[in-house]
mmCIF file of C-alpha atoms and ligand atoms in Angstrom:
data_model
loop_
_atom_site.group_PDB
_atom_site.id
_atom_site.type_symbol
_atom_site.label_atom_id
_atom_site.label_comp_id
_atom_site.label_asym_id
_atom_site.label_seq_id
_atom_site.Cartn_x
_atom_site.Cartn_y
_atom_site.Cartn_z
ATOM 1 C CA UNK D 1 79.848 -13.137 -46.065
ATOM 2 C CA UNK D 2 77.783 -10.086 -45.265
ATOM 3 C CA UNK D 3 74.048 -10.536 -44.828
ATOM 4 C CA UNK D 4 72.096 -7.277 -44.743
ATOM 5 C CA UNK D 5 68.783 -7.654 -42.943
ATOM 6 C CA UNK D 6 66.184 -4.924 -43.471
ATOM 7 C CA UNK D 7 63.765 -4.877 -40.536
ATOM 8 C CA UNK D 8 61.145 -2.644 -42.146
ATOM 9 C CA UNK D 9 60.416 0.066 -44.677
ATOM 10 C CA UNK D 10 59.666 2.646 -41.988
ATOM 11 C CA UNK D 11 61.823 5.545 -40.833
ATOM 12 C CA UNK D 12 61.318 8.608 -38.652
ATOM 13 C CA UNK D 13 63.654 10.698 -40.773
ATOM 14 C CA UNK D 14 63.364 11.951 -44.293
ATOM 15 C CA UNK D 15 66.858 12.476 -45.623
ATOM 16 C CA UNK D 16 66.854 14.020 -49.057
ATOM 17 C CA UNK D 17 69.443 11.616 -50.490
ATOM 18 C CA UNK D 18 67.783 8.491 -49.090
ATOM 19 C CA UNK D 19 66.779 6.342 -52.053
ATOM 20 C CA UNK D 20 64.854 3.742 -50.065
ATOM 21 C CA UNK D 21 61.118 3.556 -50.609
ATOM 22 C CA UNK D 22 60.040 4.434 -47.053
ATOM 23 C CA UNK D 23 56.742 5.317 -45.407
ATOM 24 C CA UNK D 24 54.880 5.995 -48.651
ATOM 25 C CA UNK D 25 53.629 2.484 -49.416
ATOM 26 C CA UNK D 26 52.247 -0.476 -47.483
ATOM 27 C CA UNK D 27 54.157 -1.206 -44.301
ATOM 28 C CA UNK D 28 56.467 -4.216 -44.401
ATOM 29 C CA UNK D 29 58.002 -5.543 -41.191
ATOM 30 C CA UNK D 30 60.183 -8.622 -41.153
ATOM 31 C CA UNK D 31 58.531 -11.710 -39.721
ATOM 32 C CA UNK D 32 60.473 -12.530 -36.574
ATOM 33 C CA UNK D 33 60.196 -16.328 -36.537
ATOM 34 C CA UNK D 34 61.010 -16.684 -40.214
ATOM 35 C CA UNK D 35 63.920 -14.246 -39.916
ATOM 36 C CA UNK D 36 65.391 -16.234 -37.035
ATOM 37 C CA UNK D 37 65.209 -19.381 -39.164
ATOM 38 C CA UNK D 38 66.900 -17.545 -42.022
ATOM 39 C CA UNK D 39 69.723 -16.409 -39.740
ATOM 40 C CA UNK D 40 70.233 -19.983 -38.539
ATOM 41 C CA UNK D 41 70.287 -21.249 -42.134
ATOM 42 C CA UNK D 42 72.795 -18.585 -43.185
ATOM 43 C CA UNK D 43 75.081 -19.406 -40.280
ATOM 44 C CA UNK D 44 74.777 -23.153 -40.945
ATOM 45 C CA UNK D 45 75.732 -22.606 -44.599
ATOM 46 C CA UNK D 46 78.692 -20.265 -44.166
ATOM 47 C CA UNK D 47 80.029 -20.150 -40.592
ATOM 48 C CA UNK D 48 83.316 -21.953 -40.244
ATOM 49 C CA UNK D 49 84.201 -21.739 -43.934
ATOM 50 C CA UNK D 50 83.791 -17.947 -44.033
ATOM 51 C CA UNK D 51 83.654 -15.016 -41.667
ATOM 52 C CA UNK D 52 79.982 -14.168 -41.358
ATOM 53 C CA UNK D 53 78.789 -10.663 -40.599
ATOM 54 C CA UNK D 54 75.138 -9.677 -40.286
ATOM 55 C CA UNK D 55 74.097 -6.030 -40.552
ATOM 56 C CA UNK D 56 70.687 -5.111 -39.138
ATOM 57 C CA UNK D 57 69.225 -2.092 -40.850
ATOM 58 C CA UNK D 58 65.940 -0.415 -41.876
ATOM 59 C CA UNK D 59 64.375 2.105 -42.459
ATOM 60 C CA UNK D 60 65.185 2.804 -38.872
ATOM 61 C CA UNK D 61 65.715 -0.489 -36.995
ATOM 62 C CA UNK D 62 65.260 1.005 -33.507
ATOM 63 C CA UNK D 63 61.572 1.543 -34.366
ATOM 64 C CA UNK D 64 61.297 -2.252 -33.987
ATOM 65 C CA UNK D 65 63.291 -2.578 -30.779
ATOM 66 C CA UNK D 66 61.903 -5.984 -29.698
ATOM 67 C CA UNK D 67 62.508 -7.500 -33.132
ATOM 68 C CA UNK D 68 65.987 -5.971 -33.253
ATOM 69 C CA UNK D 69 66.866 -7.444 -29.854
ATOM 70 C CA UNK D 70 65.462 -10.849 -30.792
ATOM 71 C CA UNK D 71 67.692 -11.018 -33.885
ATOM 72 C CA UNK D 72 70.645 -9.633 -31.922
ATOM 73 C CA UNK D 73 70.251 -12.316 -29.244
ATOM 74 C CA UNK D 74 70.156 -15.068 -31.876
ATOM 75 C CA UNK D 75 73.296 -13.707 -33.535
ATOM 76 C CA UNK D 76 74.998 -13.463 -30.159
ATOM 77 C CA UNK D 77 74.238 -17.156 -29.623
ATOM 78 C CA UNK D 78 76.178 -17.840 -32.862
ATOM 79 C CA UNK D 79 79.137 -15.641 -31.887
ATOM 80 C CA UNK D 80 81.248 -18.662 -30.959
ATOM 81 C CA UNK D 81 81.098 -19.731 -34.637
ATOM 82 C CA UNK D 82 82.751 -16.534 -35.845
ATOM 83 C CA UNK D 83 79.518 -14.651 -36.487
ATOM 84 C CA UNK D 84 79.539 -10.901 -35.834
ATOM 85 C CA UNK D 85 76.722 -8.379 -36.019
ATOM 86 C CA UNK D 86 76.132 -4.663 -36.247
ATOM 87 C CA UNK D 87 73.199 -2.307 -36.518
ATOM 88 C CA UNK D 88 72.973 0.851 -38.624
ATOM 89 C CA UNK D 89 70.771 3.518 -37.070
ATOM 90 C CA UNK D 90 70.018 7.205 -37.380
ATOM 91 C CA UNK D 91 70.424 7.434 -33.588
ATOM 92 C CA UNK D 92 67.168 9.295 -32.928
ATOM 93 C CA UNK D 93 65.618 6.476 -30.892
ATOM 94 C CA UNK D 94 68.778 5.470 -29.086
ATOM 95 C CA UNK D 95 69.084 5.711 -25.334
ATOM 96 C CA UNK D 96 72.112 4.962 -23.194
ATOM 97 C CA UNK D 97 70.344 1.786 -21.966
ATOM 98 C CA UNK D 98 69.688 0.582 -25.515
ATOM 99 C CA UNK D 99 73.266 1.271 -26.552
ATOM 100 C CA UNK D 100 74.498 -0.733 -23.564
ATOM 101 C CA UNK D 101 72.062 -3.605 -24.284
ATOM 102 C CA UNK D 102 73.434 -3.921 -27.826
ATOM 103 C CA UNK D 103 77.024 -3.692 -26.622
ATOM 104 C CA UNK D 104 76.347 -6.493 -24.130
ATOM 105 C CA UNK D 105 75.329 -8.719 -27.068
ATOM 106 C CA UNK D 106 78.440 -7.753 -28.997
ATOM 107 C CA UNK D 107 76.458 -5.831 -31.617
ATOM 108 C CA UNK D 108 78.418 -2.931 -33.104
ATOM 109 C CA UNK D 109 76.510 0.314 -33.608
ATOM 110 C CA UNK D 110 76.983 2.572 -36.621
ATOM 111 C CA UNK D 111 75.225 5.931 -36.522
ATOM 112 C CA UNK D 112 74.554 7.739 -39.796
ATOM 113 C CA UNK D 113 75.745 11.330 -39.362
ATOM 114 C CA UNK D 114 77.345 13.525 -41.976
ATOM 115 C CA UNK D 115 79.739 15.738 -40.069
ATOM 116 C CA UNK D 116 78.942 19.030 -38.408
ATOM 117 C CA UNK D 117 75.440 20.413 -37.916
ATOM 118 C CA UNK D 118 75.429 22.503 -41.092
ATOM 119 C CA UNK D 119 76.438 19.608 -43.363
ATOM 120 C CA UNK D 120 74.389 16.979 -41.549
ATOM 121 C CA UNK D 121 71.188 18.981 -41.303
ATOM 122 C CA UNK D 122 71.450 20.106 -44.921
ATOM 123 C CA UNK D 123 70.384 16.601 -45.971
ATOM 124 C CA UNK D 124 69.214 14.711 -42.894
ATOM 125 C CA UNK D 125 65.936 15.873 -41.358
ATOM 126 C CA UNK D 126 63.466 14.501 -38.837
ATOM 127 C CA UNK D 127 59.948 13.878 -40.098
ATOM 128 C CA UNK D 128 57.829 16.733 -38.851
ATOM 129 C CA UNK D 129 60.854 18.978 -38.420
ATOM 130 C CA UNK D 130 61.297 19.909 -34.806
ATOM 131 C CA UNK D 131 64.638 21.590 -34.975
ATOM 132 C CA UNK D 132 68.206 20.721 -35.804
ATOM 133 C CA UNK D 133 68.670 16.973 -36.287
ATOM 134 C CA UNK D 134 72.309 16.535 -35.322
ATOM 135 C CA UNK D 135 72.044 18.156 -31.894
ATOM 136 C CA UNK D 136 68.987 16.094 -30.993
ATOM 137 C CA UNK D 137 70.578 12.852 -32.119
ATOM 138 C CA UNK D 138 73.739 13.409 -30.107
ATOM 139 C CA UNK D 139 71.617 14.285 -27.098
ATOM 140 C CA UNK D 140 69.700 10.979 -27.469
ATOM 141 C CA UNK D 141 72.883 8.967 -27.706
ATOM 142 C CA UNK D 142 73.724 10.224 -24.263
ATOM 143 C CA UNK D 143 77.498 10.047 -24.406
ATOM 144 C CA UNK D 144 77.515 6.298 -25.167
ATOM 145 C CA UNK D 145 79.642 6.687 -28.264
ATOM 146 C CA UNK D 146 82.999 5.269 -27.300
ATOM 147 C CA UNK D 147 82.366 2.049 -29.248
ATOM 148 C CA UNK D 148 80.206 3.501 -32.018
ATOM 149 C CA UNK D 149 81.116 4.189 -35.637
ATOM 150 C CA UNK D 150 79.755 7.002 -37.771
ATOM 151 C CA UNK D 151 78.570 6.472 -41.347
ATOM 152 C CA UNK D 152 79.568 9.708 -43.027
ATOM 153 C CA UNK D 153 77.948 10.325 -46.406
ATOM 154 C CA UNK D 154 79.718 12.805 -48.660
ATOM 155 C CA UNK D 155 77.645 14.797 -51.179
ATOM 156 C CA UNK D 156 78.880 17.280 -53.750
ATOM 157 C CA UNK D 157 77.668 20.277 -51.731
ATOM 158 C CA UNK D 158 78.990 19.069 -48.364
ATOM 159 C CA UNK D 159 82.385 17.786 -49.543
ATOM 160 C CA UNK D 160 84.083 21.154 -48.821
ATOM 161 C CA UNK D 161 83.078 20.739 -45.134
ATOM 162 C CA UNK D 162 84.905 17.425 -44.696
ATOM 163 C CA UNK D 163 87.488 18.617 -42.184
ATOM 164 C CA UNK D 164 84.906 20.450 -40.075
ATOM 165 C CA UNK D 165 82.828 17.269 -40.114
ATOM 166 C CA UNK D 166 85.703 15.131 -38.905
ATOM 167 C CA UNK D 167 86.424 17.553 -36.106
ATOM 168 C CA UNK D 168 82.764 17.634 -35.045
ATOM 169 C CA UNK D 169 82.345 13.865 -34.969
ATOM 170 C CA UNK D 170 85.592 13.313 -33.129
ATOM 171 C CA UNK D 171 84.545 15.893 -30.572
ATOM 172 C CA UNK D 172 81.209 14.064 -30.192
ATOM 173 C CA UNK D 173 83.094 10.893 -29.203
ATOM 174 C CA UNK D 174 83.236 8.796 -32.386
ATOM 175 C CA UNK D 175 86.475 6.947 -32.945
ATOM 176 C CA UNK D 176 85.773 5.376 -36.343
ATOM 177 C CA UNK D 177 84.430 7.303 -39.316
ATOM 178 C CA UNK D 178 83.269 5.428 -42.403
ATOM 179 C CA UNK D 179 83.148 7.612 -45.470
ATOM 180 C CA UNK D 180 80.595 6.893 -48.189
ATOM 181 C CA UNK D 181 79.719 8.755 -51.302
ATOM 182 C CA UNK D 182 76.114 9.611 -52.011
ATOM 183 C CA UNK D 183 75.399 6.833 -54.479
ATOM 184 C CA UNK D 184 73.083 8.758 -56.791
ATOM 185 C CA UNK D 185 75.238 11.907 -56.975
ATOM 186 C CA UNK D 186 75.988 13.201 -60.479
ATOM 187 C CA UNK D 187 79.345 14.822 -59.779
ATOM 188 C CA UNK D 188 80.104 17.916 -61.849
ATOM 189 C CA UNK D 189 83.701 18.771 -62.862
ATOM 190 C CA UNK D 190 83.629 21.594 -60.288
ATOM 191 C CA UNK D 191 82.312 19.231 -57.625
ATOM 192 C CA UNK D 192 85.057 16.700 -58.310
ATOM 193 C CA UNK D 193 87.676 19.448 -58.109
ATOM 194 C CA UNK D 194 86.235 20.627 -54.794
ATOM 195 C CA UNK D 195 86.218 17.045 -53.503
ATOM 196 C CA UNK D 196 89.910 16.737 -54.409
ATOM 197 C CA UNK D 197 90.736 19.967 -52.561
ATOM 198 C CA UNK D 198 88.724 18.837 -49.519
ATOM 199 C CA UNK D 199 90.508 15.473 -49.458
ATOM 200 C CA UNK D 200 93.897 17.206 -49.603
ATOM 201 C CA UNK D 201 92.777 19.311 -46.638
ATOM 202 C CA UNK D 202 91.631 16.201 -44.837
ATOM 203 C CA UNK D 203 95.057 14.657 -45.412
ATOM 204 C CA UNK D 204 96.797 17.630 -43.804
ATOM 205 C CA UNK D 205 94.342 17.650 -40.909
ATOM 206 C CA UNK D 206 94.677 13.916 -40.422
ATOM 207 C CA UNK D 207 98.456 14.027 -40.203
ATOM 208 C CA UNK D 208 98.280 16.874 -37.688
ATOM 209 C CA UNK D 209 95.267 15.868 -35.628
ATOM 210 C CA UNK D 210 93.921 12.474 -36.684
ATOM 211 C CA UNK D 211 95.719 10.395 -34.081
ATOM 212 C CA UNK D 212 93.385 7.866 -32.484
ATOM 213 C CA UNK D 213 90.737 8.118 -35.212
ATOM 214 C CA UNK D 214 90.042 5.161 -37.491
ATOM 215 C CA UNK D 215 88.889 5.475 -41.072
ATOM 216 C CA UNK D 216 86.794 2.995 -42.960
ATOM 217 C CA UNK D 217 85.234 2.584 -46.370
ATOM 218 C CA UNK D 218 85.371 -1.084 -47.313
ATOM 219 C CA UNK D 219 87.288 -1.140 -50.579
ATOM 220 C CA UNK D 220 89.073 2.148 -50.024
ATOM 221 C CA UNK D 221 91.329 0.622 -47.436
ATOM 222 C CA UNK D 222 92.725 -1.996 -49.796
ATOM 223 C CA UNK D 223 95.900 -1.496 -51.745
ATOM 224 C CA UNK D 224 95.279 -0.456 -55.347
ATOM 225 C CA UNK D 225 94.648 -3.312 -57.752
ATOM 226 C CA UNK D 226 91.744 -5.503 -58.749
ATOM 227 C CA UNK D 227 88.963 -5.233 -56.237
ATOM 228 C CA UNK D 228 87.399 -8.546 -55.322
ATOM 229 C CA UNK D 229 84.171 -6.715 -54.512
ATOM 230 C CA UNK D 230 83.906 -5.718 -58.144
ATOM 231 C CA UNK D 231 86.165 -7.998 -60.112
ATOM 232 C CA UNK D 232 85.651 -11.387 -58.570
ATOM 233 C CA UNK D 233 82.763 -13.744 -59.191
ATOM 234 C CA UNK D 234 83.334 -15.113 -55.675
ATOM 235 C CA UNK D 235 79.956 -14.706 -53.951
ATOM 236 C CA UNK D 236 81.754 -14.021 -50.680
ATOM 237 C CA UNK D 237 82.382 -10.492 -51.950
ATOM 238 C CA UNK D 238 78.778 -9.712 -52.681
ATOM 239 C CA UNK D 239 76.281 -8.869 -49.991
ATOM 240 C CA UNK D 240 73.159 -10.927 -49.681
ATOM 241 C CA UNK D 241 70.146 -8.836 -48.778
ATOM 242 C CA UNK D 242 67.037 -9.919 -46.888
ATOM 243 C CA UNK D 243 64.206 -7.440 -47.427
ATOM 244 C CA UNK D 244 61.550 -6.622 -44.837
ATOM 245 C CA UNK D 245 59.074 -8.356 -47.152
ATOM 246 C CA UNK D 246 60.793 -11.700 -46.469
ATOM 247 C CA UNK D 247 62.455 -12.003 -49.881
ATOM 248 C CA UNK D 248 66.143 -12.098 -50.694
ATOM 249 C CA UNK D 249 67.659 -9.597 -53.149
ATOM 250 C CA UNK D 250 71.061 -9.154 -54.826
ATOM 251 C CA UNK D 251 71.503 -5.532 -53.651
ATOM 252 C CA UNK D 252 69.626 -3.170 -51.345
ATOM 253 C CA UNK D 253 69.690 -0.422 -53.979
ATOM 254 C CA UNK D 254 66.680 -2.060 -55.601
ATOM 255 C CA UNK D 255 64.672 -0.908 -52.552
ATOM 256 C CA UNK D 256 64.269 2.414 -54.325
ATOM 257 C CA UNK D 257 61.084 0.768 -55.549
ATOM 258 C CA UNK D 258 58.248 -0.482 -53.302
ATOM 259 C CA UNK D 259 58.366 -4.188 -52.476
ATOM 260 C CA UNK D 260 55.256 -4.757 -54.581
ATOM 261 C CA UNK D 261 57.285 -3.812 -57.685
ATOM 262 C CA UNK D 262 60.380 -5.874 -56.908
ATOM 263 C CA UNK D 263 59.343 -9.315 -58.132
ATOM 264 C CA UNK D 264 61.912 -9.359 -60.953
ATOM 265 C CA UNK D 265 64.756 -8.700 -58.501
ATOM 266 C CA UNK D 266 63.924 -11.298 -55.856
ATOM 267 C CA UNK D 267 66.374 -14.187 -55.594
ATOM 268 C CA UNK D 268 64.484 -16.284 -53.074
ATOM 269 C CA UNK D 269 62.348 -16.051 -49.984
ATOM 270 C CA UNK D 270 62.235 -17.116 -46.359
ATOM 271 C CA UNK D 271 60.421 -20.366 -47.152
ATOM 272 C CA UNK D 272 62.381 -21.515 -50.180
ATOM 273 C CA UNK D 273 65.781 -19.996 -49.343
ATOM 274 C CA UNK D 274 68.212 -18.305 -51.729
ATOM 275 C CA UNK D 275 68.510 -19.049 -55.427
ATOM 276 C CA UNK D 276 72.288 -18.596 -55.478
ATOM 277 C CA UNK D 277 72.558 -19.184 -59.236
ATOM 278 C CA UNK D 278 70.063 -16.443 -60.037
ATOM 279 C CA UNK D 279 71.785 -14.090 -57.618
ATOM 280 C CA UNK D 280 75.119 -14.770 -59.304
ATOM 281 C CA UNK D 281 73.601 -14.214 -62.748
ATOM 282 C CA UNK D 282 72.375 -10.753 -61.725
ATOM 283 C CA UNK D 283 75.780 -9.858 -60.295
ATOM 284 C CA UNK D 284 77.516 -11.153 -63.395
ATOM 285 C CA UNK D 285 75.322 -8.895 -65.552
ATOM 286 C CA UNK D 286 76.236 -5.936 -63.351
ATOM 287 C CA UNK D 287 79.931 -6.773 -63.446
ATOM 288 C CA UNK D 288 79.962 -7.119 -67.232
ATOM 289 C CA UNK D 289 78.085 -3.826 -67.693
ATOM 290 C CA UNK D 290 80.389 -1.947 -65.328
ATOM 291 C CA UNK D 291 83.598 -3.325 -66.808
ATOM 292 C CA UNK D 292 82.470 -2.477 -70.335
ATOM 293 C CA UNK D 293 81.950 1.183 -69.435
ATOM 294 C CA UNK D 294 84.885 2.038 -67.234
ATOM 295 C CA UNK D 295 88.236 2.726 -68.819
ATOM 296 C CA UNK D 296 90.103 2.525 -65.544
ATOM 297 C CA UNK D 297 90.554 -0.991 -64.283
ATOM 298 C CA UNK D 298 90.953 0.037 -60.670
ATOM 299 C CA UNK D 299 87.939 0.088 -58.416
ATOM 300 C CA UNK D 300 88.049 1.017 -54.776
ATOM 301 C CA UNK D 301 84.423 0.448 -54.071
ATOM 302 C CA UNK D 302 82.476 -1.321 -56.766
ATOM 303 C CA UNK D 303 79.814 0.889 -58.399
ATOM 304 C CA UNK D 304 77.423 -2.042 -58.383
ATOM 305 C CA UNK D 305 75.062 -0.191 -56.021
ATOM 306 C CA UNK D 306 74.910 2.662 -58.532
ATOM 307 C CA UNK D 307 74.172 0.115 -61.264
ATOM 308 C CA UNK D 308 71.321 -1.559 -59.363
ATOM 309 C CA UNK D 309 69.903 1.757 -58.171
ATOM 310 C CA UNK D 310 69.661 3.119 -61.716
ATOM 311 C CA UNK D 311 68.250 -0.144 -63.061
ATOM 312 C CA UNK D 312 65.568 -0.261 -60.349
ATOM 313 C CA UNK D 313 64.620 3.315 -61.259
ATOM 314 C CA UNK D 314 64.344 2.320 -64.923
ATOM 315 C CA UNK D 315 67.348 4.440 -66.005
ATOM 316 C CA UNK D 316 70.404 3.648 -68.081
ATOM 317 C CA UNK D 317 73.011 3.040 -65.356
ATOM 318 C CA UNK D 318 76.029 4.167 -67.429
ATOM 319 C CA UNK D 319 76.133 7.819 -66.290
ATOM 320 C CA UNK D 320 75.615 7.026 -62.622
ATOM 321 C CA UNK D 321 78.215 4.255 -62.672
ATOM 322 C CA UNK D 322 80.813 6.560 -64.258
ATOM 323 C CA UNK D 323 80.037 9.443 -61.903
ATOM 324 C CA UNK D 324 80.308 7.241 -58.829
ATOM 325 C CA UNK D 325 83.510 5.674 -60.102
ATOM 326 C CA UNK D 326 85.208 9.020 -60.756
ATOM 327 C CA UNK D 327 84.450 10.380 -57.302
ATOM 328 C CA UNK D 328 85.258 7.098 -55.605
ATOM 329 C CA UNK D 329 88.676 6.925 -57.221
ATOM 330 C CA UNK D 330 89.448 10.392 -55.842
ATOM 331 C CA UNK D 331 88.286 9.307 -52.404
ATOM 332 C CA UNK D 332 90.053 5.955 -52.609
ATOM 333 C CA UNK D 333 93.356 7.460 -53.794
ATOM 334 C CA UNK D 334 93.253 10.010 -50.980
ATOM 335 C CA UNK D 335 92.494 7.455 -48.277
ATOM 336 C CA UNK D 336 95.140 5.080 -49.594
ATOM 337 C CA UNK D 337 97.739 7.877 -49.414
ATOM 338 C CA UNK D 338 96.544 8.778 -45.933
ATOM 339 C CA UNK D 339 96.793 5.257 -44.621
ATOM 340 C CA UNK D 340 99.949 4.177 -46.442
ATOM 341 C CA UNK D 341 102.721 3.121 -44.075
ATOM 342 C CA UNK D 342 105.374 5.801 -43.556
ATOM 343 C CA UNK D 343 107.964 5.733 -46.356
ATOM 344 C CA UNK D 344 105.670 3.908 -48.821
ATOM 345 C CA UNK D 345 105.681 5.401 -52.352
HETATM 346 S S1 SF4 K 1 67.755 7.862 -41.550
HETATM 347 FE FE1 SF4 K 1 68.573 6.437 -43.083
HETATM 348 S S2 SF4 K 1 66.802 5.186 -43.697
HETATM 349 FE FE2 SF4 K 1 65.972 7.006 -42.654
HETATM 350 S S3 SF4 K 1 65.537 8.488 -44.290
HETATM 351 FE FE3 SF4 K 1 67.625 8.907 -43.520
HETATM 352 S S4 SF4 K 1 68.998 7.734 -44.867
HETATM 353 FE FE4 SF4 K 1 66.914 6.916 -45.156
#
């Protein structure tokens, strides 16, 4: 049961594929006391019956270091009940001390980096410029990467650099790379072909040099077949999202819009709690829409984020859902082949 907690709508980077509404509208920072109560309530409801994971995210969560540590300490206090926690950061405000403080509380750190400097800096930039982003981020992290994961976003134009990206991040010290597709990418036929070629290359590289590296991408690591993240009405397979404005939402992709415009998407708040029925209704709508438009029953990673993102932007989600699905099946097939036990068909 994954709870995504958004600490604020502020970030010190301006990545061109970021769809979150950041920095442009009124500042929203999560209320600490209310958030702690919400964490306790979530743990009380699910811990024991389910594995509970809480992801702390932003904007950039390290901007709010004291708030981040307060939530991390509370989650650490619940660790004995099977609760785990991680933080997703751009790494620019990390220091070796901060990395160690999070590790001491058992909080996993995922750094968003997209491969080598050319691919990363093509899309991920610091506000105000100031030089190449990747080099500065790695310098900040100060060699404290042995337990950190990298979130590696693949875009149409950077897909051909996949192998170089893997080499660069392994050299930097990462041991687990989590591949994600840019959600709002409209893949062209040429782009899909190039992605296929890059994934074949990654397969060859992985077999020759991937020893010791872990790969992740939620659904992509499952065997082919119905994906509970997309096909099951079980709420355990759907993230619950707590926005920095203190309201709960069915998916973080709706944060493409400012909080002031998100009333129709809210499924509860910190005072009243979660309206689980309403949340399920919204997911059921998404599931029905997606299933009606995809001819292929198999889903590695559910395109529900693409659905919610397009809806929040006032667009017909069909094209985005199909585009995401096509690219994700290429990625999922490749990773499944890569990770299949030796001798498997
Ligand atoms: S670092 Fe993350 S939150 Fe900040 S602009 Fe980039 S993608 Fe968006």
